[in-house]
Amino acid sequence: QVQLQESGPGLVKPSQTLSLTCTVSGGSISSGGYYWTWIRQHPGKGLEWIGYIYYSGSTYYNVSLKSRVTISVDTSKNHFSLELNSMTAADTAVYYCARGPMDRKAFEIWGQGTMVSVSS
Amino acid sequence: SYELTQPPSVSVSPGQTASITCSGDKLGEKYACWYQQKPGQSPVLVMYQDTKRPSGIPERFSGSNSGNTATLTISGTQAMDEADYYCQAWDRNTYVKFGGGTKLTVL
């Protein structure tokens, strides 16, 4: 059974770059046909899609975050990563990684989420 | 940009039917899916491709999508169904969109 686990700093200073990793266990990130996705949730708010990457390396990002986001895959480590630069307090949120089959157009497996706070 | 609109809250009595709507321009021409999120937990997919239930989701959950509205219906609602529900669809088949979420209260 595939599981996802986010890891990274819980606290980031304003203007710094956030780097998060989502480690895949129980399956290979190289297997085709999936969206490997990052989603965040501001405290007490709804879900916001950040972006996703295909196994081929193609990426798509939320237009509102596109200038600050990079998602990448490391097949040797079986994980994918999120980088979000120029962090501000408005980026304080729980960050989730998720996987979804492309033919289902939905995200079936989610990580537990990791809380990231932005503060000096 | 494409927007999905959900009612902020829905209330239902135990054993009754709850309907949660999600509205978007020509949403019926896209696939909609639904997630359930309980406090402190990650979202769980409860419906995909409008009407399909993932393995392990009870049969009391059903979905529909037509025109501008997708609906998640919970028949015989139980206390354990109390949660936030989010609809999701794809804009131009590429960009993921979530609705604002609906808090379902079972009382």
PDB file of N, CA, C and O in Angstrom, chain A residues 73-102:
ATOM      1  N   VAL A  73      11.188  15.926  -8.976  1.00  0.00           N
ATOM      2  CA  VAL A  73      11.180  14.517  -8.594  1.00  0.00           C
ATOM      3  C   VAL A  73      12.609  14.003  -8.517  1.00  0.00           C
ATOM      4  O   VAL A  73      13.441  14.342  -9.374  1.00  0.00           O
ATOM      5  N   ASP A  74      12.869  13.189  -7.514  1.00  0.00           N
ATOM      6  CA  ASP A  74      14.152  12.495  -7.417  1.00  0.00           C
ATOM      7  C   ASP A  74      13.837  10.993  -7.382  1.00  0.00           C
ATOM      8  O   ASP A  74      13.465  10.454  -6.337  1.00  0.00           O
ATOM      9  N   THR A  75      13.959  10.347  -8.524  1.00  0.00           N
ATOM     10  CA  THR A  75      13.585   8.933  -8.597  1.00  0.00           C
ATOM     11  C   THR A  75      14.540   8.056  -7.798  1.00  0.00           C
ATOM     12  O   THR A  75      14.128   7.012  -7.288  1.00  0.00           O
ATOM     13  N   SER A  76      15.786   8.478  -7.651  1.00  0.00           N
ATOM     14  CA  SER A  76      16.749   7.665  -6.907  1.00  0.00           C
ATOM     15  C   SER A  76      16.392   7.597  -5.423  1.00  0.00           C
ATOM     16  O   SER A  76      16.698   6.626  -4.736  1.00  0.00           O
ATOM     17  N   LYS A  77      15.724   8.630  -4.940  1.00  0.00           N
ATOM     18  CA  LYS A  77      15.325   8.677  -3.533  1.00  0.00           C
ATOM     19  C   LYS A  77      13.835   8.390  -3.354  1.00  0.00           C
ATOM     20  O   LYS A  77      13.333   8.372  -2.232  1.00  0.00           O
ATOM     21  N   ASN A  78      13.169   8.164  -4.461  1.00  0.00           N
ATOM     22  CA  ASN A  78      11.735   7.881  -4.448  1.00  0.00           C
ATOM     23  C   ASN A  78      10.957   8.970  -3.706  1.00  0.00           C
ATOM     24  O   ASN A  78      10.093   8.687  -2.865  1.00  0.00           O
ATOM     25  N   HIS A  79      11.266  10.210  -4.034  1.00  0.00           N
ATOM     26  CA  HIS A  79      10.523  11.298  -3.431  1.00  0.00           C
ATOM     27  C   HIS A  79      10.359  12.454  -4.420  1.00  0.00           C
ATOM     28  O   HIS A  79      11.024  12.504  -5.458  1.00  0.00           O
ATOM     29  N   PHE A  80       9.418  13.318  -4.114  1.00  0.00           N
ATOM     30  CA  PHE A  80       9.285  14.545  -4.879  1.00  0.00           C
ATOM     31  C   PHE A  80       9.268  15.715  -3.904  1.00  0.00           C
ATOM     32  O   PHE A  80       9.007  15.541  -2.710  1.00  0.00           O
ATOM     33  N   SER A  81       9.590  16.881  -4.425  1.00  0.00           N
ATOM     34  CA  SER A  81       9.876  18.014  -3.553  1.00  0.00           C
ATOM     35  C   SER A  81       9.135  19.270  -3.989  1.00  0.00           C
ATOM     36  O   SER A  81       8.743  19.418  -5.155  1.00  0.00           O
ATOM     37  N   LEU A  82       8.975  20.150  -3.020  1.00  0.00           N
ATOM     38  CA  LEU A  82       8.377  21.466  -3.252  1.00  0.00           C
ATOM     39  C   LEU A  82       9.353  22.524  -2.772  1.00  0.00           C
ATOM     40  O   LEU A  82       9.901  22.419  -1.667  1.00  0.00           O
ATOM     41  N   GLU A  83       9.570  23.521  -3.596  1.00  0.00           N
ATOM     42  CA  GLU A  83      10.286  24.713  -3.177  1.00  0.00           C
ATOM     43  C   GLU A  83       9.385  25.915  -3.399  1.00  0.00           C
ATOM     44  O   GLU A  83       8.819  26.080  -4.485  1.00  0.00           O
ATOM     45  N   LEU A  84       9.237  26.738  -2.364  1.00  0.00           N
ATOM     46  CA  LEU A  84       8.424  27.950  -2.451  1.00  0.00           C
ATOM     47  C   LEU A  84       9.275  29.094  -1.913  1.00  0.00           C
ATOM     48  O   LEU A  84       9.626  29.096  -0.718  1.00  0.00           O
ATOM     49  N   ASN A  85       9.615  30.029  -2.785  1.00  0.00           N
ATOM     50  CA  ASN A  85      10.519  31.086  -2.353  1.00  0.00           C
ATOM     51  C   ASN A  85       9.769  32.340  -1.911  1.00  0.00           C
ATOM     52  O   ASN A  85       8.535  32.415  -1.998  1.00  0.00           O
ATOM     53  N   SER A  86      10.548  33.265  -1.370  1.00  0.00           N
ATOM     54  CA  SER A  86      10.007  34.553  -0.921  1.00  0.00           C
ATOM     55  C   SER A  86       8.814  34.359   0.013  1.00  0.00           C
ATOM     56  O   SER A  86       7.746  34.957  -0.163  1.00  0.00           O
ATOM     57  N   MET A  87       9.019  33.514   1.002  1.00  0.00           N
ATOM     58  CA  MET A  87       7.938  33.179   1.931  1.00  0.00           C
ATOM     59  C   MET A  87       7.506  34.399   2.753  1.00  0.00           C
ATOM     60  O   MET A  87       8.340  35.216   3.166  1.00  0.00           O
ATOM     61  N   THR A  88       6.196  34.493   2.979  1.00  0.00           N
ATOM     62  CA  THR A  88       5.632  35.514   3.861  1.00  0.00           C
ATOM     63  C   THR A  88       4.664  34.846   4.834  1.00  0.00           C
ATOM     64  O   THR A  88       4.371  33.644   4.710  1.00  0.00           O
ATOM     65  N   ALA A  89       4.146  35.630   5.754  1.00  0.00           N
ATOM     66  CA  ALA A  89       3.202  35.090   6.736  1.00  0.00           C
ATOM     67  C   ALA A  89       1.985  34.473   6.048  1.00  0.00           C
ATOM     68  O   ALA A  89       1.361  33.546   6.586  1.00  0.00           O
ATOM     69  N   ALA A  90       1.659  34.966   4.883  1.00  0.00           N
ATOM     70  CA  ALA A  90       0.507  34.444   4.143  1.00  0.00           C
ATOM     71  C   ALA A  90       0.727  33.014   3.644  1.00  0.00           C
ATOM     72  O   ALA A  90      -0.215  32.367   3.195  1.00  0.00           O
ATOM     73  N   ASP A  91       1.952  32.540   3.727  1.00  0.00           N
ATOM     74  CA  ASP A  91       2.251  31.160   3.303  1.00  0.00           C
ATOM     75  C   ASP A  91       2.187  30.188   4.478  1.00  0.00           C
ATOM     76  O   ASP A  91       2.435  28.988   4.298  1.00  0.00           O
ATOM     77  N   THR A  92       1.897  30.687   5.656  1.00  0.00           N
ATOM     78  CA  THR A  92       1.707  29.812   6.813  1.00  0.00           C
ATOM     79  C   THR A  92       0.517  28.899   6.559  1.00  0.00           C
ATOM     80  O   THR A  92      -0.599  29.370   6.302  1.00  0.00           O
ATOM     81  N   ALA A  93       0.753  27.599   6.611  1.00  0.00           N
ATOM     82  CA  ALA A  93      -0.291  26.639   6.241  1.00  0.00           C
ATOM     83  C   ALA A  93       0.165  25.224   6.554  1.00  0.00           C
ATOM     84  O   ALA A  93       1.340  24.982   6.846  1.00  0.00           O
ATOM     85  N   VAL A  94      -0.779  24.303   6.478  1.00  0.00           N
ATOM     86  CA  VAL A  94      -0.436  22.882   6.446  1.00  0.00           C
ATOM     87  C   VAL A  94      -0.216  22.507   4.987  1.00  0.00           C
ATOM     88  O   VAL A  94      -1.062  22.805   4.128  1.00  0.00           O
ATOM     89  N   TYR A  95       0.903  21.891   4.725  1.00  0.00           N
ATOM     90  CA  TYR A  95       1.250  21.484   3.360  1.00  0.00           C
ATOM     91  C   TYR A  95       1.093  19.973   3.235  1.00  0.00           C
ATOM     92  O   TYR A  95       1.656  19.211   4.032  1.00  0.00           O
ATOM     93  N   TYR A  96       0.310  19.559   2.239  1.00  0.00           N
ATOM     94  CA  TYR A  96       0.072  18.148   1.979  1.00  0.00           C
ATOM     95  C   TYR A  96       0.688  17.748   0.643  1.00  0.00           C
ATOM     96  O   TYR A  96       0.612  18.501  -0.328  1.00  0.00           O
ATOM     97  N   CYS A  97       1.220  16.548   0.588  1.00  0.00           N
ATOM     98  CA  CYS A  97       1.509  15.941  -0.705  1.00  0.00           C
ATOM     99  C   CYS A  97       0.443  14.875  -0.965  1.00  0.00           C
ATOM    100  O   CYS A  97      -0.137  14.311  -0.025  1.00  0.00           O
ATOM    101  N   ALA A  98       0.183  14.617  -2.226  1.00  0.00           N
ATOM    102  CA  ALA A  98      -0.878  13.679  -2.591  1.00  0.00           C
ATOM    103  C   ALA A  98      -0.556  13.039  -3.930  1.00  0.00           C
ATOM    104  O   ALA A  98       0.218  13.585  -4.734  1.00  0.00           O
ATOM    105  N   ARG A  99      -1.172  11.902  -4.165  1.00  0.00           N
ATOM    106  CA  ARG A  99      -1.017  11.195  -5.435  1.00  0.00           C
ATOM    107  C   ARG A  99      -2.378  10.874  -6.014  1.00  0.00           C
ATOM    108  O   ARG A  99      -3.298  10.469  -5.280  1.00  0.00           O
ATOM    109  N   GLY A 100      -2.489  11.032  -7.320  1.00  0.00           N
ATOM    110  CA  GLY A 100      -3.751  10.686  -7.956  1.00  0.00           C
ATOM    111  C   GLY A 100      -3.540  10.064  -9.312  1.00  0.00           C
ATOM    112  O   GLY A 100      -2.682  10.525 -10.070  1.00  0.00           O
ATOM    113  N   PRO A 101      -4.283   9.028  -9.632  1.00  0.00           N
ATOM    114  CA  PRO A 101      -4.203   8.430 -10.959  1.00  0.00           C
ATOM    115  C   PRO A 101      -4.727   9.405 -12.008  1.00  0.00           C
ATOM    116  O   PRO A 101      -5.773  10.018 -11.817  1.00  0.00           O
ATOM    117  N   MET A 102      -4.009   9.516 -13.089  1.00  0.00           N
ATOM    118  CA  MET A 102      -4.408  10.471 -14.118  1.00  0.00           C
ATOM    119  C   MET A 102      -5.758  10.107 -14.713  1.00  0.00           C
ATOM    120  O   MET A 102      -6.536  10.984 -15.084  1.00  0.00           O
TER     121      MET A 102
END
